[in-house]
JSON list of C-alpha atoms in Angstrom, two decimals:
[
{"chain": "A", "resi": 1, "resn": "UNK", "atom": "CA", "xyz": [0.00, 0.00, 0.00]},
{"chain": "A", "resi": 2, "resn": "UNK", "atom": "CA", "xyz": [2.78, 2.45, 0.93]},
{"chain": "A", "resi": 3, "resn": "UNK", "atom": "CA", "xyz": [4.63, 1.63, -2.30]},
{"chain": "A", "resi": 4, "resn": "UNK", "atom": "CA", "xyz": [1.49, 2.28, -4.33]},
{"chain": "A", "resi": 5, "resn": "UNK", "atom": "CA", "xyz": [0.92, 5.65, -2.62]},
{"chain": "A", "resi": 6, "resn": "UNK", "atom": "CA", "xyz": [4.56, 6.62, -3.17]},
{"chain": "A", "resi": 7, "resn": "UNK", "atom": "CA", "xyz": [4.29, 5.66, -6.85]},
{"chain": "A", "resi": 8, "resn": "UNK", "atom": "CA", "xyz": [1.14, 7.74, -7.24]},
{"chain": "A", "resi": 9, "resn": "UNK", "atom": "CA", "xyz": [2.76, 10.70, -5.49]},
{"chain": "A", "resi": 10, "resn": "UNK", "atom": "CA", "xyz": [5.84, 10.51, -7.74]},
{"chain": "A", "resi": 11, "resn": "UNK", "atom": "CA", "xyz": [3.67, 10.24, -10.85]},
{"chain": "A", "resi": 12, "resn": "UNK", "atom": "CA", "xyz": [1.66, 13.28, -9.78]},
{"chain": "A", "resi": 13, "resn": "UNK", "atom": "CA", "xyz": [4.85, 15.21, -9.01]},
{"chain": "A", "resi": 14, "resn": "UNK", "atom": "CA", "xyz": [6.23, 14.56, -12.49]},
{"chain": "A", "resi": 15, "resn": "UNK", "atom": "CA", "xyz": [3.04, 15.92, -14.04]},
{"chain": "A", "resi": 16, "resn": "UNK", "atom": "CA", "xyz": [3.18, 19.11, -11.98]},
{"chain": "A", "resi": 17, "resn": "UNK", "atom": "CA", "xyz": [6.87, 19.97, -11.64]},
{"chain": "A", "resi": 18, "resn": "UNK", "atom": "CA", "xyz": [6.40, 23.65, -10.78]},
{"chain": "A", "resi": 19, "resn": "UNK", "atom": "CA", "xyz": [3.91, 22.98, -8.04]},
{"chain": "A", "resi": 20, "resn": "UNK", "atom": "CA", "xyz": [6.13, 20.40, -6.40]},
{"chain": "A", "resi": 21, "resn": "UNK", "atom": "CA", "xyz": [9.51, 22.10, -6.89]},
{"chain": "A", "resi": 22, "resn": "UNK", "atom": "CA", "xyz": [8.44, 25.71, -6.33]},
{"chain": "A", "resi": 23, "resn": "UNK", "atom": "CA", "xyz": [10.14, 27.07, -3.26]},
{"chain": "A", "resi": 24, "resn": "UNK", "atom": "CA", "xyz": [10.40, 30.64, -4.44]},
{"chain": "A", "resi": 25, "resn": "UNK", "atom": "CA", "xyz": [7.63, 33.08, -3.71]},
{"chain": "A", "resi": 26, "resn": "UNK", "atom": "CA", "xyz": [7.08, 36.36, -5.53]},
{"chain": "A", "resi": 27, "resn": "UNK", "atom": "CA", "xyz": [6.90, 39.52, -3.40]},
{"chain": "A", "resi": 28, "resn": "UNK", "atom": "CA", "xyz": [4.17, 41.50, -5.22]},
{"chain": "A", "resi": 29, "resn": "UNK", "atom": "CA", "xyz": [4.80, 44.84, -3.47]},
{"chain": "A", "resi": 30, "resn": "UNK", "atom": "CA", "xyz": [8.39, 44.83, -4.76]},
{"chain": "A", "resi": 31, "resn": "UNK", "atom": "CA", "xyz": [7.66, 43.44, -8.23]},
{"chain": "A", "resi": 32, "resn": "UNK", "atom": "CA", "xyz": [6.63, 45.04, -11.52]},
{"chain": "A", "resi": 33, "resn": "UNK", "atom": "CA", "xyz": [6.07, 44.16, -15.16]},
{"chain": "A", "resi": 34, "resn": "UNK", "atom": "CA", "xyz": [6.15, 47.30, -17.29]},
{"chain": "A", "resi": 35, "resn": "UNK", "atom": "CA", "xyz": [6.34, 48.19, -20.97]},
{"chain": "A", "resi": 36, "resn": "UNK", "atom": "CA", "xyz": [7.29, 51.11, -23.18]},
{"chain": "A", "resi": 37, "resn": "UNK", "atom": "CA", "xyz": [5.78, 51.67, -26.60]},
{"chain": "A", "resi": 38, "resn": "UNK", "atom": "CA", "xyz": [6.11, 54.67, -28.89]},
{"chain": "A", "resi": 39, "resn": "UNK", "atom": "CA", "xyz": [3.11, 56.58, -30.22]},
{"chain": "A", "resi": 40, "resn": "UNK", "atom": "CA", "xyz": [4.02, 59.04, -32.97]},
{"chain": "A", "resi": 41, "resn": "UNK", "atom": "CA", "xyz": [7.60, 58.89, -31.73]},
{"chain": "A", "resi": 42, "resn": "UNK", "atom": "CA", "xyz": [6.74, 59.70, -28.12]},
{"chain": "A", "resi": 43, "resn": "UNK", "atom": "CA", "xyz": [7.45, 57.05, -25.45]},
{"chain": "A", "resi": 44, "resn": "UNK", "atom": "CA", "xyz": [4.33, 55.73, -23.73]},
{"chain": "A", "resi": 45, "resn": "UNK", "atom": "CA", "xyz": [4.92, 53.95, -20.40]},
{"chain": "A", "resi": 46, "resn": "UNK", "atom": "CA", "xyz": [2.60, 51.37, -18.92]},
{"chain": "A", "resi": 47, "resn": "UNK", "atom": "CA", "xyz": [2.54, 48.45, -16.52]},
{"chain": "A", "resi": 48, "resn": "UNK", "atom": "CA", "xyz": [0.46, 45.44, -15.62]},
{"chain": "A", "resi": 49, "resn": "UNK", "atom": "CA", "xyz": [-1.12, 45.61, -12.18]},
{"chain": "A", "resi": 50, "resn": "UNK", "atom": "CA", "xyz": [-1.91, 41.89, -11.85]},
{"chain": "A", "resi": 51, "resn": "UNK", "atom": "CA", "xyz": [0.42, 39.01, -12.57]},
{"chain": "A", "resi": 52, "resn": "UNK", "atom": "CA", "xyz": [1.63, 35.83, -10.94]},
{"chain": "A", "resi": 53, "resn": "UNK", "atom": "CA", "xyz": [4.66, 33.59, -11.22]},
{"chain": "A", "resi": 54, "resn": "UNK", "atom": "CA", "xyz": [5.58, 30.02, -10.47]},
{"chain": "A", "resi": 55, "resn": "UNK", "atom": "CA", "xyz": [9.33, 29.79, -10.02]},
{"chain": "A", "resi": 56, "resn": "UNK", "atom": "CA", "xyz": [11.41, 26.70, -9.38]},
{"chain": "A", "resi": 57, "resn": "UNK", "atom": "CA", "xyz": [14.93, 28.07, -9.85]},
{"chain": "A", "resi": 58, "resn": "UNK", "atom": "CA", "xyz": [18.19, 26.56, -8.69]},
{"chain": "A", "resi": 59, "resn": "UNK", "atom": "CA", "xyz": [21.33, 28.06, -10.26]},
{"chain": "A", "resi": 60, "resn": "UNK", "atom": "CA", "xyz": [23.12, 24.74, -9.61]},
{"chain": "A", "resi": 61, "resn": "UNK", "atom": "CA", "xyz": [20.39, 22.80, -11.45]},
{"chain": "A", "resi": 62, "resn": "UNK", "atom": "CA", "xyz": [19.42, 24.95, -14.42]},
{"chain": "A", "resi": 63, "resn": "UNK", "atom": "CA", "xyz": [18.29, 21.91, -16.45]},
{"chain": "A", "resi": 64, "resn": "UNK", "atom": "CA", "xyz": [15.43, 21.28, -14.00]},
{"chain": "A", "resi": 65, "resn": "UNK", "atom": "CA", "xyz": [14.66, 24.93, -13.21]},
{"chain": "A", "resi": 66, "resn": "UNK", "atom": "CA", "xyz": [11.40, 26.35, -14.56]},
{"chain": "A", "resi": 67, "resn": "UNK", "atom": "CA", "xyz": [9.75, 29.74, -14.68]},
{"chain": "A", "resi": 68, "resn": "UNK", "atom": "CA", "xyz": [6.15, 30.51, -15.60]},
{"chain": "A", "resi": 69, "resn": "UNK", "atom": "CA", "xyz": [4.31, 33.83, -15.63]},
{"chain": "A", "resi": 70, "resn": "UNK", "atom": "CA", "xyz": [0.66, 34.70, -16.08]},
{"chain": "A", "resi": 71, "resn": "UNK", "atom": "CA", "xyz": [-0.33, 38.32, -16.71]},
{"chain": "A", "resi": 72, "resn": "UNK", "atom": "CA", "xyz": [-3.89, 39.62, -16.57]},
{"chain": "A", "resi": 73, "resn": "UNK", "atom": "CA", "xyz": [-4.05, 41.61, -19.83]},
{"chain": "A", "resi": 74, "resn": "UNK", "atom": "CA", "xyz": [-7.01, 43.60, -18.51]},
{"chain": "A", "resi": 75, "resn": "UNK", "atom": "CA", "xyz": [-4.77, 45.01, -15.78]},
{"chain": "A", "resi": 76, "resn": "UNK", "atom": "CA", "xyz": [-2.73, 47.08, -18.26]},
{"chain": "A", "resi": 77, "resn": "UNK", "atom": "CA", "xyz": [-2.36, 50.56, -16.79]},
{"chain": "A", "resi": 78, "resn": "UNK", "atom": "CA", "xyz": [-1.24, 53.36, -19.12]},
{"chain": "A", "resi": 79, "resn": "UNK", "atom": "CA", "xyz": [-3.65, 56.23, -18.51]},
{"chain": "A", "resi": 80, "resn": "UNK", "atom": "CA", "xyz": [-7.39, 56.47, -17.97]},
{"chain": "A", "resi": 81, "resn": "UNK", "atom": "CA", "xyz": [-8.30, 57.00, -21.66]},
{"chain": "A", "resi": 82, "resn": "UNK", "atom": "CA", "xyz": [-5.93, 54.35, -23.01]},
{"chain": "A", "resi": 83, "resn": "UNK", "atom": "CA", "xyz": [-6.90, 51.79, -20.35]},
{"chain": "A", "resi": 84, "resn": "UNK", "atom": "CA", "xyz": [-10.44, 51.79, -21.77]},
{"chain": "A", "resi": 85, "resn": "UNK", "atom": "CA", "xyz": [-9.11, 51.13, -25.30]},
{"chain": "A", "resi": 86, "resn": "UNK", "atom": "CA", "xyz": [-6.50, 48.43, -24.68]},
{"chain": "A", "resi": 87, "resn": "UNK", "atom": "CA", "xyz": [-9.05, 45.90, -23.43]},
{"chain": "A", "resi": 88, "resn": "UNK", "atom": "CA", "xyz": [-10.95, 46.06, -26.75]},
{"chain": "A", "resi": 89, "resn": "UNK", "atom": "CA", "xyz": [-10.63, 43.43, -29.53]},
{"chain": "A", "resi": 90, "resn": "UNK", "atom": "CA", "xyz": [-8.18, 45.46, -31.64]},
{"chain": "A", "resi": 91, "resn": "UNK", "atom": "CA", "xyz": [-5.70, 45.57, -28.75]},
{"chain": "A", "resi": 92, "resn": "UNK", "atom": "CA", "xyz": [-5.60, 42.87, -26.03]},
{"chain": "A", "resi": 93, "resn": "UNK", "atom": "CA", "xyz": [-9.14, 41.54, -26.63]},
{"chain": "A", "resi": 94, "resn": "UNK", "atom": "CA", "xyz": [-9.45, 40.81, -22.92]},
{"chain": "A", "resi": 95, "resn": "UNK", "atom": "CA", "xyz": [-12.88, 39.19, -23.27]},
{"chain": "A", "resi": 96, "resn": "UNK", "atom": "CA", "xyz": [-11.43, 36.43, -25.47]},
{"chain": "A", "resi": 97, "resn": "UNK", "atom": "CA", "xyz": [-7.82, 36.43, -24.16]},
{"chain": "A", "resi": 98, "resn": "UNK", "atom": "CA", "xyz": [-7.75, 37.54, -20.52]},
{"chain": "A", "resi": 99, "resn": "UNK", "atom": "CA", "xyz": [-4.24, 36.16, -19.86]},
{"chain": "A", "resi": 100, "resn": "UNK", "atom": "CA", "xyz": [-0.81, 36.40, -21.41]},
{"chain": "A", "resi": 101, "resn": "UNK", "atom": "CA", "xyz": [1.63, 33.67, -20.39]},
{"chain": "A", "resi": 102, "resn": "UNK", "atom": "CA", "xyz": [5.31, 32.84, -20.46]},
{"chain": "A", "resi": 103, "resn": "UNK", "atom": "CA", "xyz": [6.69, 29.33, -19.92]},
{"chain": "A", "resi": 104, "resn": "UNK", "atom": "CA", "xyz": [10.43, 28.69, -19.84]},
{"chain": "A", "resi": 105, "resn": "UNK", "atom": "CA", "xyz": [11.96, 25.82, -21.80]},
{"chain": "A", "resi": 106, "resn": "UNK", "atom": "CA", "xyz": [15.65, 26.39, -20.98]},
{"chain": "A", "resi": 107, "resn": "UNK", "atom": "CA", "xyz": [17.80, 28.55, -18.71]},
{"chain": "A", "resi": 108, "resn": "UNK", "atom": "CA", "xyz": [21.43, 29.31, -19.51]},
{"chain": "A", "resi": 109, "resn": "UNK", "atom": "CA", "xyz": [24.01, 30.96, -17.26]},
{"chain": "A", "resi": 110, "resn": "UNK", "atom": "CA", "xyz": [25.85, 33.87, -18.91]},
{"chain": "A", "resi": 111, "resn": "UNK", "atom": "CA", "xyz": [28.00, 34.82, -15.90]},
{"chain": "A", "resi": 112, "resn": "UNK", "atom": "CA", "xyz": [27.78, 34.74, -12.10]},
{"chain": "A", "resi": 113, "resn": "UNK", "atom": "CA", "xyz": [24.45, 36.61, -11.85]},
{"chain": "A", "resi": 114, "resn": "UNK", "atom": "CA", "xyz": [23.25, 36.82, -15.48]},
{"chain": "A", "resi": 115, "resn": "UNK", "atom": "CA", "xyz": [21.08, 34.27, -17.22]},
{"chain": "A", "resi": 116, "resn": "UNK", "atom": "CA", "xyz": [19.15, 33.82, -20.45]},
{"chain": "A", "resi": 117, "resn": "UNK", "atom": "CA", "xyz": [15.70, 32.33, -20.07]},
{"chain": "A", "resi": 118, "resn": "UNK", "atom": "CA", "xyz": [14.30, 30.84, -23.27]},
{"chain": "A", "resi": 119, "resn": "UNK", "atom": "CA", "xyz": [10.62, 30.13, -23.54]},
{"chain": "A", "resi": 120, "resn": "UNK", "atom": "CA", "xyz": [7.24, 30.67, -25.15]},
{"chain": "A", "resi": 121, "resn": "UNK", "atom": "CA", "xyz": [5.42, 33.95, -24.77]},
{"chain": "A", "resi": 122, "resn": "UNK", "atom": "CA", "xyz": [1.70, 33.70, -25.56]},
{"chain": "A", "resi": 123, "resn": "UNK", "atom": "CA", "xyz": [-0.42, 36.79, -26.04]},
{"chain": "A", "resi": 124, "resn": "UNK", "atom": "CA", "xyz": [-3.83, 37.01, -27.64]},
{"chain": "A", "resi": 125, "resn": "UNK", "atom": "CA", "xyz": [-3.72, 33.39, -28.81]},
{"chain": "A", "resi": 126, "resn": "UNK", "atom": "CA", "xyz": [-0.33, 33.74, -30.53]},
{"chain": "A", "resi": 127, "resn": "UNK", "atom": "CA", "xyz": [2.80, 32.02, -29.17]},
{"chain": "A", "resi": 128, "resn": "UNK", "atom": "CA", "xyz": [6.37, 32.95, -29.99]},
{"chain": "A", "resi": 129, "resn": "UNK", "atom": "CA", "xyz": [9.79, 31.93, -28.74]},
{"chain": "A", "resi": 130, "resn": "UNK", "atom": "CA", "xyz": [11.59, 34.65, -26.78]},
{"chain": "A", "resi": 131, "resn": "UNK", "atom": "CA", "xyz": [14.94, 34.97, -25.05]},
{"chain": "A", "resi": 132, "resn": "UNK", "atom": "CA", "xyz": [14.75, 36.93, -21.82]},
{"chain": "A", "resi": 133, "resn": "UNK", "atom": "CA", "xyz": [17.96, 38.24, -20.24]},
{"chain": "A", "resi": 134, "resn": "UNK", "atom": "CA", "xyz": [17.76, 38.14, -16.43]},
{"chain": "A", "resi": 135, "resn": "UNK", "atom": "CA", "xyz": [20.12, 39.65, -13.88]},
{"chain": "A", "resi": 136, "resn": "UNK", "atom": "CA", "xyz": [19.85, 38.44, -10.29]},
{"chain": "A", "resi": 137, "resn": "UNK", "atom": "CA", "xyz": [20.88, 40.46, -7.22]},
{"chain": "A", "resi": 138, "resn": "UNK", "atom": "CA", "xyz": [20.68, 39.16, -3.65]},
{"chain": "A", "resi": 139, "resn": "UNK", "atom": "CA", "xyz": [19.46, 41.54, -0.93]},
{"chain": "A", "resi": 140, "resn": "UNK", "atom": "CA", "xyz": [19.17, 39.61, 2.32]},
{"chain": "A", "resi": 141, "resn": "UNK", "atom": "CA", "xyz": [16.46, 36.98, 1.98]},
{"chain": "A", "resi": 142, "resn": "UNK", "atom": "CA", "xyz": [15.12, 38.58, -1.23]},
{"chain": "A", "resi": 143, "resn": "UNK", "atom": "CA", "xyz": [16.48, 38.05, -4.72]},
{"chain": "A", "resi": 144, "resn": "UNK", "atom": "CA", "xyz": [15.70, 40.68, -7.34]},
{"chain": "A", "resi": 145, "resn": "UNK", "atom": "CA", "xyz": [15.38, 39.47, -10.94]},
{"chain": "A", "resi": 146, "resn": "UNK", "atom": "CA", "xyz": [15.54, 42.31, -13.48]},
{"chain": "A", "resi": 147, "resn": "UNK", "atom": "CA", "xyz": [15.65, 42.52, -17.24]},
{"chain": "A", "resi": 148, "resn": "UNK", "atom": "CA", "xyz": [14.13, 43.81, -20.44]},
{"chain": "A", "resi": 149, "resn": "UNK", "atom": "CA", "xyz": [13.39, 42.40, -23.87]},
{"chain": "A", "resi": 150, "resn": "UNK", "atom": "CA", "xyz": [11.64, 43.62, -27.03]},
{"chain": "A", "resi": 151, "resn": "UNK", "atom": "CA", "xyz": [8.56, 42.16, -28.64]},
{"chain": "A", "resi": 152, "resn": "UNK", "atom": "CA", "xyz": [6.86, 43.02, -31.92]},
{"chain": "A", "resi": 153, "resn": "UNK", "atom": "CA", "xyz": [3.27, 43.85, -31.02]},
{"chain": "A", "resi": 154, "resn": "UNK", "atom": "CA", "xyz": [1.92, 43.10, -34.49]},
{"chain": "A", "resi": 155, "resn": "UNK", "atom": "CA", "xyz": [3.29, 39.53, -34.26]},
{"chain": "A", "resi": 156, "resn": "UNK", "atom": "CA", "xyz": [0.86, 39.06, -31.35]},
{"chain": "A", "resi": 157, "resn": "UNK", "atom": "CA", "xyz": [-2.01, 40.90, -33.13]},
{"chain": "A", "resi": 158, "resn": "UNK", "atom": "CA", "xyz": [-1.86, 43.76, -30.63]},
{"chain": "A", "resi": 159, "resn": "UNK", "atom": "CA", "xyz": [-3.13, 46.93, -32.29]},
{"chain": "A", "resi": 160, "resn": "UNK", "atom": "CA", "xyz": [-4.99, 45.61, -35.31]},
{"chain": "A", "resi": 161, "resn": "UNK", "atom": "CA", "xyz": [-6.84, 47.35, -38.15]},
{"chain": "A", "resi": 162, "resn": "UNK", "atom": "CA", "xyz": [-6.18, 51.11, -38.14]},
{"chain": "A", "resi": 163, "resn": "UNK", "atom": "CA", "xyz": [-3.69, 50.64, -35.28]},
{"chain": "A", "resi": 164, "resn": "UNK", "atom": "CA", "xyz": [-1.47, 48.39, -37.41]},
{"chain": "A", "resi": 165, "resn": "UNK", "atom": "CA", "xyz": [0.09, 51.55, -38.93]},
{"chain": "A", "resi": 166, "resn": "UNK", "atom": "CA", "xyz": [3.55, 51.62, -37.34]},
{"chain": "A", "resi": 167, "resn": "UNK", "atom": "CA", "xyz": [3.96, 55.33, -38.11]},
{"chain": "A", "resi": 168, "resn": "UNK", "atom": "CA", "xyz": [1.31, 55.93, -35.44]},
{"chain": "A", "resi": 169, "resn": "UNK", "atom": "CA", "xyz": [2.23, 53.21, -32.91]},
{"chain": "A", "resi": 170, "resn": "UNK", "atom": "CA", "xyz": [5.65, 51.60, -33.30]},
{"chain": "A", "resi": 171, "resn": "UNK", "atom": "CA", "xyz": [5.76, 47.83, -33.71]},
{"chain": "A", "resi": 172, "resn": "UNK", "atom": "CA", "xyz": [8.48, 47.29, -31.11]},
{"chain": "A", "resi": 173, "resn": "UNK", "atom": "CA", "xyz": [7.48, 47.30, -27.46]},
{"chain": "A", "resi": 174, "resn": "UNK", "atom": "CA", "xyz": [10.10, 47.06, -24.73]},
{"chain": "A", "resi": 175, "resn": "UNK", "atom": "CA", "xyz": [9.01, 44.82, -21.84]},
{"chain": "A", "resi": 176, "resn": "UNK", "atom": "CA", "xyz": [10.77, 45.48, -18.52]},
{"chain": "A", "resi": 177, "resn": "UNK", "atom": "CA", "xyz": [10.49, 43.58, -15.30]},
{"chain": "A", "resi": 178, "resn": "UNK", "atom": "CA", "xyz": [11.61, 43.69, -11.70]},
{"chain": "A", "resi": 179, "resn": "UNK", "atom": "CA", "xyz": [10.59, 40.59, -9.79]},
{"chain": "A", "resi": 180, "resn": "UNK", "atom": "CA", "xyz": [11.38, 40.17, -6.09]},
{"chain": "A", "resi": 181, "resn": "UNK", "atom": "CA", "xyz": [11.54, 36.56, -4.92]},
{"chain": "A", "resi": 182, "resn": "UNK", "atom": "CA", "xyz": [12.14, 34.83, -1.63]},
{"chain": "A", "resi": 183, "resn": "UNK", "atom": "CA", "xyz": [13.74, 31.40, -1.43]},
{"chain": "A", "resi": 184, "resn": "UNK", "atom": "CA", "xyz": [16.36, 31.82, -4.21]},
{"chain": "A", "resi": 185, "resn": "UNK", "atom": "CA", "xyz": [19.92, 30.97, -3.20]},
{"chain": "A", "resi": 186, "resn": "UNK", "atom": "CA", "xyz": [22.63, 32.34, -5.49]}
]
């Protein structure tokens, strides 16, 4: 009986590796996912108010480390007027696609505190491979993961129809993040 329960527990653990391995916890008050786009050449700053992460990261075991993010697209905060527009079908289409996700597939060490996280970014029903540079800094019991990477909004069907004109809204969007985690040992 004990062997059967152990076998079932191990099988379940292999199907849910992040849930079992995750020892790191995000500190929301110290974390942020932001973005910068350009409208008619002028930078437009925004951020997502609601997101979550499942992190199982061990710098000594990068081959088994995993990182997953879920962002509530309806939580985009730019300004009052724009916030009303970005939830509509031509932008994030929040009614049909309320979440954007990232799931790592590989993590590579660049130097002592710099890593490249490769994975799939999915927004508005479109998935694309991305490489995310991450720098880690230890501050007591908290580890700060920071980085930035570009995406092409039109590849994810963000800003369709009349908003597809890149002379009005640039195609490239810079995504920036600062994620505070507990439980990471560098």
